[in-house]
Coordinates of C-alpha atoms and ligand atoms in Angstrom, one line a residue:
X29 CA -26.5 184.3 44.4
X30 CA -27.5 184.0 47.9
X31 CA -24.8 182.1 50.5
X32 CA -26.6 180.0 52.6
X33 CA -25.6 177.6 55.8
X34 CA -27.2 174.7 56.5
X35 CA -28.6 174.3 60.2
X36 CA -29.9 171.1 61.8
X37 CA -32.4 172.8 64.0
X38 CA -32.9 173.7 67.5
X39 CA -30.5 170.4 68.2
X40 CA -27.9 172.1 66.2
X41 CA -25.0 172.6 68.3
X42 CA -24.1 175.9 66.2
X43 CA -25.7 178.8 67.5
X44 CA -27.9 180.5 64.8
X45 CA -25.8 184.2 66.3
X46 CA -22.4 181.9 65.0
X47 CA -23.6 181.6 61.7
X48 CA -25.2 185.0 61.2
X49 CA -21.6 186.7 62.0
X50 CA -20.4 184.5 58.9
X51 CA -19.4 187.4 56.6
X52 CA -22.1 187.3 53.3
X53 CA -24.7 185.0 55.3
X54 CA -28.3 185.6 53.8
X55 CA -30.1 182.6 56.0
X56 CA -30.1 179.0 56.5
X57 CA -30.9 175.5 54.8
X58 CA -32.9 173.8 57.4
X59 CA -35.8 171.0 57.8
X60 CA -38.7 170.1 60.1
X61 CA -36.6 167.2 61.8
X62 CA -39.5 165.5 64.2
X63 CA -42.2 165.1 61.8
X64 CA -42.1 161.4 59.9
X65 CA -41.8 160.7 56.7
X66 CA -44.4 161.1 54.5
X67 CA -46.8 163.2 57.0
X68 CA -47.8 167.0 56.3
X69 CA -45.5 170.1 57.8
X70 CA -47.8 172.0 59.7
X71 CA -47.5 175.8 59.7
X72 CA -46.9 176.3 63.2
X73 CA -43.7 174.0 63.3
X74 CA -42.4 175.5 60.1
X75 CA -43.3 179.1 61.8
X76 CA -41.5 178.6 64.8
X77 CA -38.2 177.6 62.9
X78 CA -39.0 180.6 60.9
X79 CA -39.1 183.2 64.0
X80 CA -35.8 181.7 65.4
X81 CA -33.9 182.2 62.0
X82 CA -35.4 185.9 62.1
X83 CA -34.5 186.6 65.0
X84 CA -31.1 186.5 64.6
X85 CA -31.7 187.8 60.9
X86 CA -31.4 185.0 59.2
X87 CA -34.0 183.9 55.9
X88 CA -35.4 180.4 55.5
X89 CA -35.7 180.6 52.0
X90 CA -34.5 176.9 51.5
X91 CA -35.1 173.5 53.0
X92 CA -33.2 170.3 53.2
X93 CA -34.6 168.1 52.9
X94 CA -38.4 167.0 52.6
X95 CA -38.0 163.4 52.6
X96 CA -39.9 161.0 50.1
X97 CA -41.2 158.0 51.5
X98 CA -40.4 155.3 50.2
X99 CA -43.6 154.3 48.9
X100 CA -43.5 157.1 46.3
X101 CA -39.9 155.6 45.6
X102 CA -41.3 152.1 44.8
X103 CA -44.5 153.1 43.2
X104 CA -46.7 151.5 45.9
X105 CA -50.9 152.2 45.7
X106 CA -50.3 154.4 48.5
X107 CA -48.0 156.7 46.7
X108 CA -50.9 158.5 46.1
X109 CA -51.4 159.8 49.6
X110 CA -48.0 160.7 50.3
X111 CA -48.3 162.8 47.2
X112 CA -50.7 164.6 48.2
X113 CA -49.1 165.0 51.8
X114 CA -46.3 166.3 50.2
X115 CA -48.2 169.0 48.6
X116 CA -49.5 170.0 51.5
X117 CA -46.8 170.3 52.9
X118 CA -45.2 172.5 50.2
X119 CA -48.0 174.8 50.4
X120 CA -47.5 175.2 53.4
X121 CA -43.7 176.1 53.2
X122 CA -45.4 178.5 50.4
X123 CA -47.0 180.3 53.0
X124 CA -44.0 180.7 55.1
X125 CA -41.4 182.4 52.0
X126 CA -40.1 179.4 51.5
X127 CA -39.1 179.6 47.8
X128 CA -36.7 176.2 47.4
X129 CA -36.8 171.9 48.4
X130 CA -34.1 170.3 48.1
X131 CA -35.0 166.2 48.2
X132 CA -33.4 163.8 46.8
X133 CA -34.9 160.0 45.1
X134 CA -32.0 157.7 46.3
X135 CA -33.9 154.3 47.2
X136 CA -33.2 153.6 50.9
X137 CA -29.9 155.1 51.5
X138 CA -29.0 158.4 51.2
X139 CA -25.6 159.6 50.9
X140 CA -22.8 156.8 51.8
X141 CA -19.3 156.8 53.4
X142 CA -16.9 154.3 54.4
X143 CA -14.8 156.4 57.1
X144 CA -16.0 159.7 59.0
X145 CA -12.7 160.9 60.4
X146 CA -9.6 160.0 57.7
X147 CA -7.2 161.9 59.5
X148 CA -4.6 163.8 56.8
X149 CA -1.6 165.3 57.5
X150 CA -2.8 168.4 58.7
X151 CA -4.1 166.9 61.7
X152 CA -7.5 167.7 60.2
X153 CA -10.2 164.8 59.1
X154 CA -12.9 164.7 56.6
X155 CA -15.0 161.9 55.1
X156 CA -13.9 159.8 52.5
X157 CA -15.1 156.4 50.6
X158 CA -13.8 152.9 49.6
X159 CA -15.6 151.1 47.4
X160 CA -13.9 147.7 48.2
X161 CA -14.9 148.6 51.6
X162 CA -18.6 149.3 50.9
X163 CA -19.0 145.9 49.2
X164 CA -17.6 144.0 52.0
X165 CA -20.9 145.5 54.1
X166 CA -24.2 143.5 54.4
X167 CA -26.9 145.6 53.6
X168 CA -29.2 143.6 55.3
X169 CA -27.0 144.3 58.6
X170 CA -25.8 147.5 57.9
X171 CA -24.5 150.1 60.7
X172 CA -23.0 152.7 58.6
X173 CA -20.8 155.4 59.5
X174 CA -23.6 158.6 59.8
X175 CA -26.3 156.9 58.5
X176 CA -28.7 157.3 61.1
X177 CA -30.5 153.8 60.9
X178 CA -33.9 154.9 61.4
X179 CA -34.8 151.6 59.8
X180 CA -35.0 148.8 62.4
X181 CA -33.4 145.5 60.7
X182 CA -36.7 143.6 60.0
X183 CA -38.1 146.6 58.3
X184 CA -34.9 147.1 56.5
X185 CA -34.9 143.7 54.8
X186 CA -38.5 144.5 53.9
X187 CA -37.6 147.3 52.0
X188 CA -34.7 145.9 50.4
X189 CA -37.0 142.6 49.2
X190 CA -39.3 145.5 47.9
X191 CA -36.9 147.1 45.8
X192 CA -35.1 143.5 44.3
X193 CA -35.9 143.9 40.4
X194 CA -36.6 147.4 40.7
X195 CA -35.1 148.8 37.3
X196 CA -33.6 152.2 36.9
X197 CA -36.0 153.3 34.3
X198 CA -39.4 152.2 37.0
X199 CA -37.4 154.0 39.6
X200 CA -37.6 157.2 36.8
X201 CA -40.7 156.5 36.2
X202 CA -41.6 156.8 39.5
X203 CA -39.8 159.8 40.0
X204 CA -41.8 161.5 37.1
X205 CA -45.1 160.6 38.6
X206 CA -44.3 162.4 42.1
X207 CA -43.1 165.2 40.5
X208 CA -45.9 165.1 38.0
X209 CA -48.4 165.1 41.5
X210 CA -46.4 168.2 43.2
X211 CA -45.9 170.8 40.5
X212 CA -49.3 172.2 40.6
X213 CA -48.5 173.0 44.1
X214 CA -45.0 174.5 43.4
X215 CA -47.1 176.4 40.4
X216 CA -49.1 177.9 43.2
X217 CA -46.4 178.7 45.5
X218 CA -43.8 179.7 43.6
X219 CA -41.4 177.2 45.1
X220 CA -38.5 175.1 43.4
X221 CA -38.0 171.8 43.7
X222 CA -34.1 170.8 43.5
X223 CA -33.4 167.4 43.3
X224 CA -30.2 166.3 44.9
X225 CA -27.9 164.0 42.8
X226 CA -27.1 160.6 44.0
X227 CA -24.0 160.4 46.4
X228 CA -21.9 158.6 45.1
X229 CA -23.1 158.5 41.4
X230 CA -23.7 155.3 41.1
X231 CA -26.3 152.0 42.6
X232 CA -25.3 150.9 45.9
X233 CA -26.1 147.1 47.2
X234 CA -28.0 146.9 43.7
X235 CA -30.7 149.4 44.2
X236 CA -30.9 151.8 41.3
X237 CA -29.6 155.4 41.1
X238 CA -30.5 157.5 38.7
X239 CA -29.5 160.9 39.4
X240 CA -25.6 160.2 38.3
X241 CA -24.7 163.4 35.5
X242 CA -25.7 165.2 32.7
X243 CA -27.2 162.6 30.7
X244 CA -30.1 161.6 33.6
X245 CA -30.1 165.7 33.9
X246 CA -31.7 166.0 30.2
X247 CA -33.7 163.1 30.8
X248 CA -35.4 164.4 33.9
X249 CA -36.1 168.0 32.2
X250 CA -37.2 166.3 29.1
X251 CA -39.4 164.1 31.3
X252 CA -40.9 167.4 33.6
X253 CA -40.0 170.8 31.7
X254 CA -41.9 172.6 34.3
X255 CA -39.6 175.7 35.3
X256 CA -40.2 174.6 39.1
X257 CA -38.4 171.3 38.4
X258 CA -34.7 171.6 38.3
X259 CA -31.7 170.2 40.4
X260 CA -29.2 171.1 43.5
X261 CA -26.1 170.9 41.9
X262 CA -23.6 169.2 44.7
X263 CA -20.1 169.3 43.1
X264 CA -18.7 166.5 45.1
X265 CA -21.8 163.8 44.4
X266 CA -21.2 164.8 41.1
X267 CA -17.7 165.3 40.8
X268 CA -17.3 161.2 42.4
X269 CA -18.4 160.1 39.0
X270 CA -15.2 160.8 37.1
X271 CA -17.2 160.9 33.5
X272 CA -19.1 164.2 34.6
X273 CA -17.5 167.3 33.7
X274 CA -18.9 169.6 36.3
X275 CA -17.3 172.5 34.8
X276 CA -19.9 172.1 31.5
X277 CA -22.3 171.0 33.3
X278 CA -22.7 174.3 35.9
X279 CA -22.7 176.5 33.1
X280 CA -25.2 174.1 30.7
X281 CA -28.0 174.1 33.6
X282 CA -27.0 176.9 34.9
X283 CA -31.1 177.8 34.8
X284 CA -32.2 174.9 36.2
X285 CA -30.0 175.0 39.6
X286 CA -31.7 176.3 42.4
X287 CA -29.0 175.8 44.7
X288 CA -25.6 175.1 44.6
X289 CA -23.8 172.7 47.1
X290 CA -20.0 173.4 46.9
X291 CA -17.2 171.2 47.9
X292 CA -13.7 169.5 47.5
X293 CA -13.1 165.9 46.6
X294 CA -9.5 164.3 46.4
X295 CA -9.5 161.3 44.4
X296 CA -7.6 158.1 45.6
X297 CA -8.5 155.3 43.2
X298 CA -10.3 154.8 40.3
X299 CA -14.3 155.3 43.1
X300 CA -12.5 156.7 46.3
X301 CA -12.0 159.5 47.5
X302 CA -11.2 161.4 50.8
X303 CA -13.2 165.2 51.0
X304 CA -11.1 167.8 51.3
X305 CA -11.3 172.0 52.2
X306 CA -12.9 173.7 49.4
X307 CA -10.1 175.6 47.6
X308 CA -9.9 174.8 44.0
X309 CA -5.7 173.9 44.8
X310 CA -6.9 171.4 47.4
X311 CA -8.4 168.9 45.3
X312 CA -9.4 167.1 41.8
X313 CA -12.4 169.6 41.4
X314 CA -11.9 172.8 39.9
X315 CA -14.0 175.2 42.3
X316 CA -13.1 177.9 40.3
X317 CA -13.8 176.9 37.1
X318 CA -17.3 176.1 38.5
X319 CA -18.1 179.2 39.8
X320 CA -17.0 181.1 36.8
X321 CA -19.3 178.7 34.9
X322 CA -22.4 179.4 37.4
X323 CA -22.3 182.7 36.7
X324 CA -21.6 182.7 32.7
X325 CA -24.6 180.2 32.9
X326 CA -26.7 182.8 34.7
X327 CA -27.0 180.9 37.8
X328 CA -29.2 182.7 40.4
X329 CA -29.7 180.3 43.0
X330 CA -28.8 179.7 46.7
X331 CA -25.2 178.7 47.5
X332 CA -23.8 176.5 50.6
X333 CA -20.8 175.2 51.6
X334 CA -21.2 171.8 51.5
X335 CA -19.2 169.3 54.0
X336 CA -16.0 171.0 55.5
X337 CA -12.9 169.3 57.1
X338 CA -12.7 168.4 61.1
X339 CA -10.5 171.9 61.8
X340 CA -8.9 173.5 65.1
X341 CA -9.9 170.6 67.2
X342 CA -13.1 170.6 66.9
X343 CA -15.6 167.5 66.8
X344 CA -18.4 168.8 64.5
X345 CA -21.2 166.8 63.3
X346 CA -19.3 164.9 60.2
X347 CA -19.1 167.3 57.5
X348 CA -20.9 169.9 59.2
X349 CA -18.6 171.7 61.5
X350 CA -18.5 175.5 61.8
X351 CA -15.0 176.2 61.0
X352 CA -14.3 174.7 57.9
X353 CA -17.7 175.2 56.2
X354 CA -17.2 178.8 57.6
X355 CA -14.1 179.2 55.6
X356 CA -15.5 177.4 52.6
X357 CA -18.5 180.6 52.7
X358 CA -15.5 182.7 52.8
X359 CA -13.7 181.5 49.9
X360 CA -16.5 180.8 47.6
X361 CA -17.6 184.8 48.3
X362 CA -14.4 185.4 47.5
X363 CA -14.7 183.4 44.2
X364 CA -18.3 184.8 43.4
X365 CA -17.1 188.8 43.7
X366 CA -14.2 188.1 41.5
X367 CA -16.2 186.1 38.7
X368 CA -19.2 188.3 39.1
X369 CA -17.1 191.8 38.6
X370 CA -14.8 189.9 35.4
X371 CA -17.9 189.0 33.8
X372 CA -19.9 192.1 34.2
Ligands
LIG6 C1 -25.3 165.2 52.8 C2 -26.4 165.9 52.1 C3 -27.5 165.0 51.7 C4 -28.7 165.8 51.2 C5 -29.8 165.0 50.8 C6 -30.8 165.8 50.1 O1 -24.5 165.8 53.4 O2 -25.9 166.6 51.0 O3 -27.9 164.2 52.8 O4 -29.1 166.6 52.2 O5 -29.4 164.0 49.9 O6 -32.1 165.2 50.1

């Protein structure tokens, strides 16, 4: 495995030299932030981030993310040339040793919380959700905690009117289709494409999800069994739906994840939970039992720790602080020698 760290780019208030000095740190997960949705990476802005990592000898083996538009999502006419932007775009990461995309094909919304700062008794905080809390929110009005509302309200509405009826099998469909446009690019380059399950695993404000667990997970290889098409496997999107059985699952697919996103959930009710540090003792997901079942599996992927805890005072970007996630790296090392040597 290689441990990575993600970095939000040159706004990143984590200094590249921080994370190198991060014991085990190969490079960093990071993404072409000021290019929109849909349009073509050119090589120079991929090369600059490039040269920065290197220089403090980091890789940029693995991006997160390249966003779908949502066109592709809904199957417009012109999915066809965001497609084929998207291709070019991965050829272009090709060119610059990128080997991994992580994306995701949650309609609208990415990743949703209810609180960014639930204080525990610590003193630290980390995110957690209420689902009675979600449903109380209009999504035609929405100003959600870290959700960074790129969407004026007009255009918004639009989008949700688009989706209404949308079923979770078009949705797949959909999904099929894009990746069905892209893999003769990721055939050329080399590169994985690691789809990012849907956080929380389940739909949100009646939009379909349909990267939940391990049943969507044989449907999607069934659908595309090309070797380039596989998953990120993020233990607390996955571990929310209280059905998957994470520790099976790592060690089922342990071939087809490309990256590993590695985190803490503490369960409060029968769809909340508060995130917690990564330490198998802190929470309802057994960390340990994961990484043992990684590495039975095979798995030979890239690695993060995935949100951290608020720790030491400081006021980190929510669930990506340095401390925390930098103990998280530490532990999981920790966890990946010990398997690794057992196993041998
Ligand atoms: C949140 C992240 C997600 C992830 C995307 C991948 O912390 O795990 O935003 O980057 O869903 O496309």
């Amino acid at each position: 495995m290689k441990m990575t760290f993600r970095w939000y780019g040159e706004t990143d208030t984590i200094p590249l030299q921080y994370i190198r000095q991060i014991p085990n740190m190969s490079g960093v997960v990071t993404a072409v932030y000021d290019e929109p949705v849909g349009e073509v990476w050119g090589i120079e802005k991929i090369e600059r981030l490039k040269s920065l990592c290197e220089a403090e000898a980091l890789e940029m083996e693995v991006i997160e993310s390249v966003p779908v538009h949502e066109d592709i999502k809904l199957g417009r006419p012109t999915r066809d040339r965001y497609i084929a932007n998207y291709a070019e775009t991965i050829r272009n990461l090709g060119k610059c040793g990128v080997k991994c995309i992580c994306y995701n094909f949650m309609p609208v919304f990415d990743w949703l919380r209810t609180n960014l700062h639930t204080e525990a008794a610590d003193g630290s905080n980390s995110l957690s959700y209420t689902h009675e809390e979600l449903m109380k929110l209009d999504p035609k009005n929405l100003h959600l905690p870290g959700w960074d509302e790129s969407y004026k309200t007009d255009e918004l509405n639009e989008l949700l009117e688009a989706y209404s009826g949308m079923t979770h099998e078009q949705l797949f469909e959909n999904l099929v289709y894009f990746l069905k446009g892209i893999m003769p690019a990721c055939d050329e380059t080399g590169i994985n494409m690691a789809i990012h399950p849907d956080d929380p695993p389940w739909d949100m404000f009646g939009l379909p999800r349909i990267i939940t667990g391990a049943d969507s997970y044989d449907k999607f290889f069934s659908a595309v069994p090309n070797r380039h098409n596989g998953v990120t496997f993020c233990t607390g999107s996955l571990g929310a739906g209280r059905d998957n059985n994470l520790v099976e699952m790592a060690e089922k697919y342990a071939d087809r994840i490309f990256f590993a996103h590695i985190r803490q959930l503490k369960f409060k009710g029968e769809l909340d939970f508060t995130e917690a540090g990564h330490l198998t003792k802190s929470g309802n997901l057994d960390i340990y039992g994961v990484v043992k079942a990684l590495v039975k599996g095979g798995f030979d992927g890239y690695v993060r720790p995935d949100h951290g805890r608020n720790i030491w005072g400081e006021d980190g970007k929510p669930g990506y602080g340095l401390y925390d996630r930098a103990l998280g790296a530490a532990y999981l090392n920790g966890l990946f020698e010990a398997v690794e040597n057992e196993l041998k």
